[in-house]
PDB file of C-alpha atoms and ligand atoms in Angstrom:
ATOM      1  CA  MET U 181     134.279  99.054 114.359  1.00 47.00           C
ATOM      2  CA  LYS U 182     134.061 102.242 117.089  1.00 50.00           C
ATOM      3  CA  ARG U 183     131.356 103.379 115.157  1.00 53.00           C
ATOM      4  CA  LEU U 184     129.177 100.237 114.948  1.00 47.00           C
ATOM      5  CA  ILE U 185     129.503  99.675 118.934  1.00 46.00           C
ATOM      6  CA  LEU U 186     128.490 103.623 118.981  1.00 46.00           C
ATOM      7  CA  ALA U 187     125.256 102.528 116.437  1.00 45.00           C
ATOM      8  CA  ALA U 188     124.296  99.567 118.373  1.00 44.00           C
ATOM      9  CA  ALA U 189     124.784 101.616 122.183  1.00 43.00           C
ATOM     10  CA  LEU U 190     122.396 104.511 120.357  1.00 45.00           C
ATOM     11  CA  CYS U 191     119.791 101.735 119.051  1.00 41.00           C
ATOM     12  CA  LEU U 192     119.809 100.586 122.904  1.00 43.00           C
ATOM     13  CA  ALA U 193     119.699 103.869 124.458  1.00 42.00           C
ATOM     14  CA  SER U 194     116.529 104.506 122.210  1.00 40.00           C
ATOM     15  CA  LEU U 195     114.610 102.129 122.874  1.00 42.00           C
ATOM     16  CA  PRO U 196     113.174 102.921 126.399  1.00 39.00           C
ATOM     17  CA  VAL U 197     112.355 106.573 125.328  1.00 38.00           C
ATOM     18  CA  ARG U 198     109.701 105.544 122.693  1.00 46.00           C
ATOM     19  CA  ALA U 199     106.716 107.369 123.824  1.00 51.00           C
ATOM     20  CA  ASP U 200     104.416 104.697 124.093  1.00 71.00           C
ATOM     21  CA  HIS U 201     106.818 101.913 125.610  1.00 89.00           C
ATOM     22  CA  VAL U 202     106.586 101.206 129.344  1.00 95.00           C
ATOM     23  CA  ARG U 203     109.073  99.114 131.152  1.00 95.00           C
ATOM     24  CA  PRO U 204     107.266  95.400 131.322  1.00 96.00           C
ATOM     25  CA  LEU U 205     106.360  93.395 134.382  1.00 97.00           C
ATOM     26  CA  THR U 206     108.728  90.475 134.180  1.00 96.00           C
ATOM     27  CA  ASP U 207     108.879  89.472 138.202  1.00 98.00           C
ATOM     28  CA  PRO U 208     106.887  86.163 137.859  1.00 98.00           C
ATOM     29  CA  GLU U 209     105.493  86.401 141.042  1.00 98.00           C
ATOM     30  CA  THR U 210     104.250  89.771 140.796  1.00 98.00           C
ATOM     31  CA  VAL U 211     102.632  89.365 137.588  1.00 98.00           C
ATOM     32  CA  LYS U 212     100.718  86.101 138.665  1.00 98.00           C
ATOM     33  CA  ALA U 213      99.327  87.663 141.805  1.00 98.00           C
ATOM     34  CA  CYS U 214      98.262  90.697 140.163  1.00 98.00           C
ATOM     35  CA  SER U 215      96.880  89.440 136.799  1.00 98.00           C
ATOM     36  CA  GLU U 216      94.202  87.181 138.278  1.00 97.00           C
ATOM     37  CA  CYS U 217      91.674  89.795 138.005  1.00 97.00           C
ATOM     38  CA  HIS U 218      92.989  92.455 135.544  1.00 97.00           C
ATOM     39  CA  MET U 219      96.114  92.754 133.508  1.00 97.00           C
ATOM     40  CA  ALA U 220      99.263  93.382 135.933  1.00 98.00           C
ATOM     41  CA  PHE U 221      99.745  97.014 135.563  1.00 98.00           C
ATOM     42  CA  GLN U 222     103.419  98.056 134.815  1.00 98.00           C
ATOM     43  CA  PRO U 223     104.932  99.721 137.942  1.00 98.00           C
ATOM     44  CA  ALA U 224     106.203 102.972 136.059  1.00 98.00           C
ATOM     45  CA  PHE U 225     102.296 103.937 135.865  1.00 98.00           C
ATOM     46  CA  LEU U 226     102.400 104.592 139.913  1.00 98.00           C
ATOM     47  CA  PRO U 227     104.782 106.308 142.337  1.00 98.00           C
ATOM     48  CA  ALA U 228     106.459 104.266 144.983  1.00 98.00           C
ATOM     49  CA  ARG U 229     104.430 105.674 147.563  1.00 98.00           C
ATOM     50  CA  SER U 230     100.798 104.759 145.804  1.00 98.00           C
ATOM     51  CA  TRP U 231     102.157 101.161 145.455  1.00 98.00           C
ATOM     52  CA  THR U 232     103.296 100.866 148.862  1.00 98.00           C
ATOM     53  CA  ARG U 233      99.767 102.568 150.065  1.00 98.00           C
ATOM     54  CA  MET U 234      98.207  99.584 147.810  1.00 98.00           C
ATOM     55  CA  MET U 235     100.353  97.300 149.427  1.00 98.00           C
ATOM     56  CA  GLY U 236      99.307  97.709 152.681  1.00 98.00           C
ATOM     57  CA  GLN U 237      96.020  97.954 152.220  1.00 98.00           C
ATOM     58  CA  LEU U 238      95.214  94.917 150.044  1.00 98.00           C
ATOM     59  CA  SER U 239      91.875  93.667 151.896  1.00 98.00           C
ATOM     60  CA  ASP U 240      90.183  96.355 150.799  1.00 98.00           C
ATOM     61  CA  HIS U 241      91.454  96.455 146.844  1.00 98.00           C
ATOM     62  CA  PHE U 242      89.119  99.065 145.417  1.00 98.00           C
ATOM     63  CA  GLY U 243      86.233  96.951 146.583  1.00 97.00           C
ATOM     64  CA  ASP U 244      87.693  93.684 146.336  1.00 98.00           C
ATOM     65  CA  ASN U 245      89.734  91.299 148.583  1.00 98.00           C
ATOM     66  CA  ALA U 246      93.025  90.946 147.018  1.00 98.00           C
ATOM     67  CA  SER U 247      94.993  89.676 150.431  1.00 98.00           C
ATOM     68  CA  MET U 248      97.946  87.279 150.388  1.00 98.00           C
ATOM     69  CA  ALA U 249     100.527  86.630 152.977  1.00 98.00           C
ATOM     70  CA  PRO U 250     102.642  89.486 154.240  1.00 98.00           C
ATOM     71  CA  ASP U 251     105.944  88.468 153.091  1.00 98.00           C
ATOM     72  CA  LYS U 252     104.442  87.931 149.793  1.00 98.00           C
ATOM     73  CA  ALA U 253     102.952  91.249 150.344  1.00 98.00           C
ATOM     74  CA  GLU U 254     106.257  92.625 150.726  1.00 98.00           C
ATOM     75  CA  ARG U 255     108.350  91.310 148.445  1.00 98.00           C
ATOM     76  CA  ILE U 256     105.915  92.502 145.493  1.00 98.00           C
ATOM     77  CA  ARG U 257     105.917  96.265 147.384  1.00 98.00           C
ATOM     78  CA  GLN U 258     109.183  95.896 146.401  1.00 98.00           C
ATOM     79  CA  VAL U 259     108.972  94.652 142.655  1.00 98.00           C
ATOM     80  CA  LEU U 260     106.274  97.602 142.348  1.00 98.00           C
ATOM     81  CA  VAL U 261     109.020 100.223 144.184  1.00 98.00           C
ATOM     82  CA  VAL U 262     111.930  99.517 142.105  1.00 98.00           C
ATOM     83  CA  GLY U 263     109.889  99.936 138.962  1.00 98.00           C
ATOM     84  CA  ALA U 264     107.880 102.807 140.021  1.00 98.00           C
ATOM     85  CA  ALA U 265     107.110 106.017 138.192  1.00 98.00           C
ATOM     86  CA  ASP U 266     109.611 107.984 140.351  1.00 97.00           C
ATOM     87  CA  THR U 267     112.150 105.730 140.866  1.00 97.00           C
ATOM     88  CA  GLY U 268     112.633 103.152 137.805  1.00 96.00           C
ATOM     89  CA  GLY U 269     110.394 103.878 135.706  1.00 95.00           C
ATOM     90  CA  GLY U 270     112.248 106.298 133.203  1.00 94.00           C
ATOM     91  CA  LYS U 271     110.531 108.426 130.618  1.00 94.00           C
ATOM     92  CA  ALA U 272     107.599 106.740 130.431  1.00 94.00           C
ATOM     93  CA  GLY U 273     107.225 106.865 134.490  1.00 96.00           C
ATOM     94  CA  SER U 274     107.921 110.632 134.388  1.00 96.00           C
ATOM     95  CA  LYS U 275     105.330 111.270 131.583  1.00 95.00           C
ATOM     96  CA  ALA U 276     102.682 109.318 133.814  1.00 96.00           C
ATOM     97  CA  MET U 277     103.442 111.657 136.819  1.00 97.00           C
ATOM     98  CA  ARG U 278     102.724 114.668 135.067  1.00 97.00           C
ATOM     99  CA  GLY U 279     100.394 116.772 137.002  1.00 97.00           C
ATOM    100  CA  VAL U 280     100.251 114.784 139.954  1.00 98.00           C
ATOM    101  CA  GLY U 281     101.396 116.981 143.234  1.00 97.00           C
ATOM    102  CA  PHE U 282     104.335 115.372 145.578  1.00 95.00           C
ATOM    103  CA  ASN U 283     101.888 114.854 148.268  1.00 95.00           C
ATOM    104  CA  ASP U 284      99.308 112.919 146.277  1.00 97.00           C
ATOM    105  CA  VAL U 285      99.078 109.307 146.626  1.00 98.00           C
ATOM    106  CA  PRO U 286      97.120 108.179 143.519  1.00 98.00           C
ATOM    107  CA  LEU U 287      95.804 104.652 143.462  1.00 98.00           C
ATOM    108  CA  ARG U 288      94.107 105.094 140.313  1.00 98.00           C
ATOM    109  CA  ILE U 289      96.171 104.553 136.956  1.00 98.00           C
ATOM    110  CA  THR U 290      92.949 105.701 135.126  1.00 98.00           C
ATOM    111  CA  GLU U 291      92.443 109.233 136.950  1.00 98.00           C
ATOM    112  CA  LEU U 292      95.738 110.332 136.415  1.00 98.00           C
ATOM    113  CA  PRO U 293      95.966 113.631 134.673  1.00 98.00           C
ATOM    114  CA  ARG U 294      98.074 112.090 131.830  1.00 97.00           C
ATOM    115  CA  PHE U 295      95.694 109.149 131.548  1.00 97.00           C
ATOM    116  CA  ARG U 296      92.837 111.704 131.499  1.00 97.00           C
ATOM    117  CA  HIS U 297      94.237 113.412 128.835  1.00 97.00           C
ATOM    118  CA  LYS U 298      95.594 110.956 126.300  1.00 96.00           C
ATOM    119  CA  HIS U 299      92.236 109.076 126.601  1.00 97.00           C
ATOM    120  CA  ASP U 300      90.045 112.264 126.580  1.00 97.00           C
ATOM    121  CA  ARG U 301      88.352 111.480 122.878  1.00 96.00           C
ATOM    122  CA  ILE U 302      86.830 108.470 124.248  1.00 97.00           C
ATOM    123  CA  SER U 303      83.252 108.824 124.791  1.00 96.00           C
ATOM    124  CA  GLU U 304      81.451 107.052 127.413  1.00 95.00           C
ATOM    125  CA  ARG U 305      79.578 104.926 125.076  1.00 96.00           C
ATOM    126  CA  GLU U 306      83.044 103.449 124.283  1.00 96.00           C
ATOM    127  CA  TRP U 307      84.047 103.062 127.623  1.00 97.00           C
ATOM    128  CA  LYS U 308      81.206 100.954 128.372  1.00 96.00           C
ATOM    129  CA  ARG U 309      81.331  98.695 125.209  1.00 96.00           C
ATOM    130  CA  PRO U 310      81.238  94.732 126.411  1.00 96.00           C
ATOM    131  CA  GLU U 311      84.367  94.281 125.126  1.00 96.00           C
ATOM    132  CA  VAL U 312      85.960  97.071 127.345  1.00 97.00           C
ATOM    133  CA  MET U 313      83.881  97.660 130.495  1.00 95.00           C
ATOM    134  CA  THR U 314      86.124  99.411 132.750  1.00 97.00           C
ATOM    135  CA  LYS U 315      88.882 101.714 131.798  1.00 97.00           C
ATOM    136  CA  SER U 316      91.228  99.835 133.382  1.00 97.00           C
ATOM    137  CA  ASN U 317      91.136  97.040 130.746  1.00 97.00           C
ATOM    138  CA  CYS U 318      93.650  98.421 129.341  1.00 97.00           C
ATOM    139  CA  PRO U 319      94.049  95.071 126.626  1.00 96.00           C
ATOM    140  CA  ALA U 320      90.834  95.557 125.372  1.00 96.00           C
ATOM    141  CA  CYS U 321      92.311  98.731 123.172  1.00 95.00           C
ATOM    142  CA  HIS U 322      96.375  98.109 123.525  1.00 95.00           C
ATOM    143  CA  LYS U 323      96.794  94.572 122.406  1.00 94.00           C
ATOM    144  CA  SER U 324     100.291  94.269 123.602  1.00 94.00           C
ATOM    145  CA  ALA U 325      99.377  96.492 126.995  1.00 96.00           C
ATOM    146  CA  ASP U 326     100.888  93.194 129.058  1.00 94.00           C
ATOM    147  CA  MET U 327     104.266  93.921 127.198  1.00 95.00           C
ATOM    148  CA  GLY U 328     104.130  97.378 127.868  1.00 95.00           C
ATOM    149  CA  SER U 329     103.387  98.730 124.504  1.00 94.00           C
ATOM    150  CA  TYR U 330     101.036 101.134 124.171  1.00 93.00           C
ATOM    151  CA  GLU U 331     100.555 102.431 120.791  1.00 79.00           C
ATOM    152  CA  ASP U 332      97.752 104.066 119.143  1.00 59.00           C
ATOM    153  CA  GLU U 333      95.155 101.292 117.521  1.00 48.00           C
TER     154      GLU U 333
HETATM  155  C1  LIG R 512      90.619  89.776 143.528  1.00 63.26           C
HETATM  156  C2  LIG R 512      90.710  90.528 142.289  1.00 63.26           C
HETATM  157  C3  LIG R 512      91.862  91.320 142.395  1.00 63.26           C
HETATM  158  C4  LIG R 512      93.342  91.318 142.780  1.00 63.26           C
HETATM  159  C5  LIG R 512      93.934  89.857 143.024  1.00 63.26           C
HETATM  160  C6  LIG R 512      94.310  92.226 142.450  1.00 63.26           C
HETATM  161  N1  LIG R 512      93.460  92.887 141.544  1.00 63.26           N
HETATM  162 FE1  LIG R 512      93.987  95.186 141.596  1.00 63.26          FE
HETATM  163  N2  LIG R 512      91.997  95.468 140.840  1.00 63.26           N
HETATM  164  C7  LIG R 512      90.515  94.541 141.532  1.00 63.26           C
HETATM  165  C8  LIG R 512      89.391  95.629 141.043  1.00 63.26           C
HETATM  166  C9  LIG R 512      88.247  95.078 141.197  1.00 63.26           C
HETATM  167  C10 LIG R 512      90.117  97.098 140.776  1.00 63.26           C
HETATM  168  C11 LIG R 512      88.742  97.589 139.789  1.00 63.26           C
HETATM  169  C12 LIG R 512      88.962  97.557 138.511  1.00 63.26           C
HETATM  170  C13 LIG R 512      87.780  98.757 137.938  1.00 63.26           C
HETATM  171  O1  LIG R 512      87.421  99.897 138.685  1.00 63.26           O
HETATM  172  O2  LIG R 512      88.023  98.782 136.704  1.00 63.26           O
HETATM  173  C14 LIG R 512      91.478  97.012 140.634  1.00 63.26           C
HETATM  174  C15 LIG R 512      92.184  97.846 140.806  1.00 63.26           C
HETATM  175  C16 LIG R 512      93.692  98.179 140.416  1.00 63.26           C
HETATM  176  C17 LIG R 512      94.414  99.366 140.014  1.00 63.26           C
HETATM  177  C18 LIG R 512      93.890 100.514 139.527  1.00 63.26           C
HETATM  178  C19 LIG R 512      93.041 100.249 138.053  1.00 63.26           C
HETATM  179  C20 LIG R 512      92.796 102.326 137.478  1.00 63.26           C
HETATM  180  O3  LIG R 512      91.694 102.054 137.423  1.00 63.26           O
HETATM  181  O4  LIG R 512      93.837 102.516 137.302  1.00 63.26           O
HETATM  182  C21 LIG R 512      95.641  98.911 140.670  1.00 63.26           C
HETATM  183  C22 LIG R 512      96.954  99.572 140.179  1.00 63.26           C
HETATM  184  C23 LIG R 512      95.532  97.406 140.522  1.00 63.26           C
HETATM  185  N3  LIG R 512      94.501  96.858 140.640  1.00 63.26           N
HETATM  186  C24 LIG R 512      96.815  96.767 141.024  1.00 63.26           C
HETATM  187  C25 LIG R 512      96.789  95.819 141.539  1.00 63.26           C
HETATM  188  C26 LIG R 512      98.195  94.890 142.099  1.00 63.26           C
HETATM  189  C27 LIG R 512      99.566  96.084 142.243  1.00 63.26           C
HETATM  190  C28 LIG R 512      97.819  93.720 142.301  1.00 63.26           C
HETATM  191  C29 LIG R 512      98.664  92.489 142.615  1.00 63.26           C
HETATM  192  C30 LIG R 512      99.329  92.818 144.095  1.00 63.26           C
HETATM  193  C31 LIG R 512      96.475  93.501 142.227  1.00 63.26           C
HETATM  194  N4  LIG R 512      95.947  94.965 141.833  1.00 63.26           N
HETATM  195  C32 LIG R 512      95.683  92.401 142.270  1.00 63.26           C
HETATM  196  C33 LIG R 512      90.876  93.351 141.826  1.00 63.26           C
HETATM  197  C34 LIG R 512      91.962  92.439 141.910  1.00 63.26           C
HETATM  198  C1  LIG R 513      88.710 101.925 125.268  1.00 63.26           C
HETATM  199  C2  LIG R 513      90.068 102.034 124.660  1.00 63.26           C
HETATM  200  C3  LIG R 513      91.179 102.021 125.610  1.00 63.26           C
HETATM  201  C4  LIG R 513      91.240 101.850 126.533  1.00 63.26           C
HETATM  202  C5  LIG R 513      90.180 100.694 127.576  1.00 63.26           C
HETATM  203  C6  LIG R 513      92.301 102.168 127.307  1.00 63.26           C
HETATM  204  N1  LIG R 513      93.402 102.950 126.180  1.00 63.26           N
HETATM  205 FE1  LIG R 513      94.985 103.765 126.424  1.00 63.26          FE
HETATM  206  N2  LIG R 513      94.463 104.620 124.499  1.00 63.26           N
HETATM  207  C7  LIG R 513      93.420 104.529 123.785  1.00 63.26           C
HETATM  208  C8  LIG R 513      93.234 105.651 122.323  1.00 63.26           C
HETATM  209  C9  LIG R 513      92.573 105.241 121.123  1.00 63.26           C
HETATM  210  C10 LIG R 513      94.610 106.046 122.554  1.00 63.26           C
HETATM  211  C11 LIG R 513      95.155 106.973 121.908  1.00 63.26           C
HETATM  212  C12 LIG R 513      94.893 108.506 122.247  1.00 63.26           C
HETATM  213  C13 LIG R 513      95.392 109.471 121.031  1.00 63.26           C
HETATM  214  O1  LIG R 513      96.413 109.039 120.455  1.00 63.26           O
HETATM  215  O2  LIG R 513      94.465 110.614 120.808  1.00 63.26           O
HETATM  216  C14 LIG R 513      95.578 105.895 123.721  1.00 63.26           C
HETATM  217  C15 LIG R 513      96.664 105.947 124.314  1.00 63.26           C
HETATM  218  C16 LIG R 513      96.970 105.797 125.488  1.00 63.26           C
HETATM  219  C17 LIG R 513      98.513 106.066 125.651  1.00 63.26           C
HETATM  220  C18 LIG R 513      99.362 106.999 124.711  1.00 63.26           C
HETATM  221  C19 LIG R 513     100.149 106.237 124.389  1.00 63.26           C
HETATM  222  C20 LIG R 513     100.987 107.651 123.387  1.00 63.26           C
HETATM  223  O3  LIG R 513     101.526 107.138 122.304  1.00 63.26           O
HETATM  224  O4  LIG R 513     101.117 108.531 123.406  1.00 63.26           O
HETATM  225  C21 LIG R 513      99.013 105.213 127.215  1.00 63.26           C
HETATM  226  C22 LIG R 513     100.614 105.588 128.038  1.00 63.26           C
HETATM  227  C23 LIG R 513      97.406 104.361 127.230  1.00 63.26           C
HETATM  228  N3  LIG R 513      96.534 104.399 126.590  1.00 63.26           N
HETATM  229  C24 LIG R 513      97.724 103.750 128.262  1.00 63.26           C
HETATM  230  C25 LIG R 513      96.589 103.022 128.963  1.00 63.26           C
HETATM  231  C26 LIG R 513      96.444 102.282 129.752  1.00 63.26           C
HETATM  232  C27 LIG R 513      97.451 101.898 130.740  1.00 63.26           C
HETATM  233  C28 LIG R 513      95.331 101.942 129.671  1.00 63.26           C
HETATM  234  C29 LIG R 513      94.674 100.920 130.983  1.00 63.26           C
HETATM  235  C30 LIG R 513      95.029 101.084 132.468  1.00 63.26           C
HETATM  236  C31 LIG R 513      94.246 101.863 128.899  1.00 63.26           C
HETATM  237  N4  LIG R 513      95.427 102.939 128.116  1.00 63.26           N
HETATM  238  C32 LIG R 513      93.278 101.764 128.337  1.00 63.26           C
HETATM  239  C33 LIG R 513      92.726 103.989 124.035  1.00 63.26           C
HETATM  240  C34 LIG R 513      91.958 103.172 125.266  1.00 63.26           C
END
């Protein structure tokens, strides 16, 4: 019995360390608000300071206006900060932060050193394919991206 419990515990413990798995975003309000124009990116891809800055300037969100009521923006900011790369992001979070300086406030996942490194074999032509269009369109290539799964496909 003891051995069984130990095995189960080991099995659970090994789940979040899978190289390609990022903790999924489950807060319904955040998923809804942040998947209107693109996939709702997992909080673990950016540090807390980045989410805080982004949520403070939603009226100028990468050229779009993504504003919402201040209390709603604050609730969403908190959800993002709790799961951020440098807080609850776990192993995937620390990986995403490789090469990011403590004073850097990156706003794009697609410009992080690790993202660039992992995608450096993809040609300009591939990024511009009509099914892809933009680097931030993760689900075009990672079919289960919204579940936090980024396996090679
Ligand atoms: C009104 C549309 C809209 C809404 C709503 C929206 N976004 Fe965006 N977002 C954009 C656009 C446009 C881009 C730029 C996409 C590109 O360049 O490929 C973007 C880019 C991003 C990026 C950077 C992607 C990259 O290149 O790495 C992040 C992170 C992001 N959004 C987070 C959020 C979060 C968090 C929310 C919810 C609070 C949200 N977005 C809601 C339109 C929106
Ligand atoms: C044009 C297709 C394409 C798009 C769009 C794309 N990726 Fe990828 N991604 C790949 C490929 C192919 C690999 C595998 C690279 C390798 O193994 O050398 C990869 C690898 C990764 C990995 C590493 C997986 C591992 O096991 O090490 C992560 C994490 C990742 N992508 C996240 C993202 C995120 C987040 C987005 C959107 C912001 C995104 N990708 C957009 C094609 C894409």
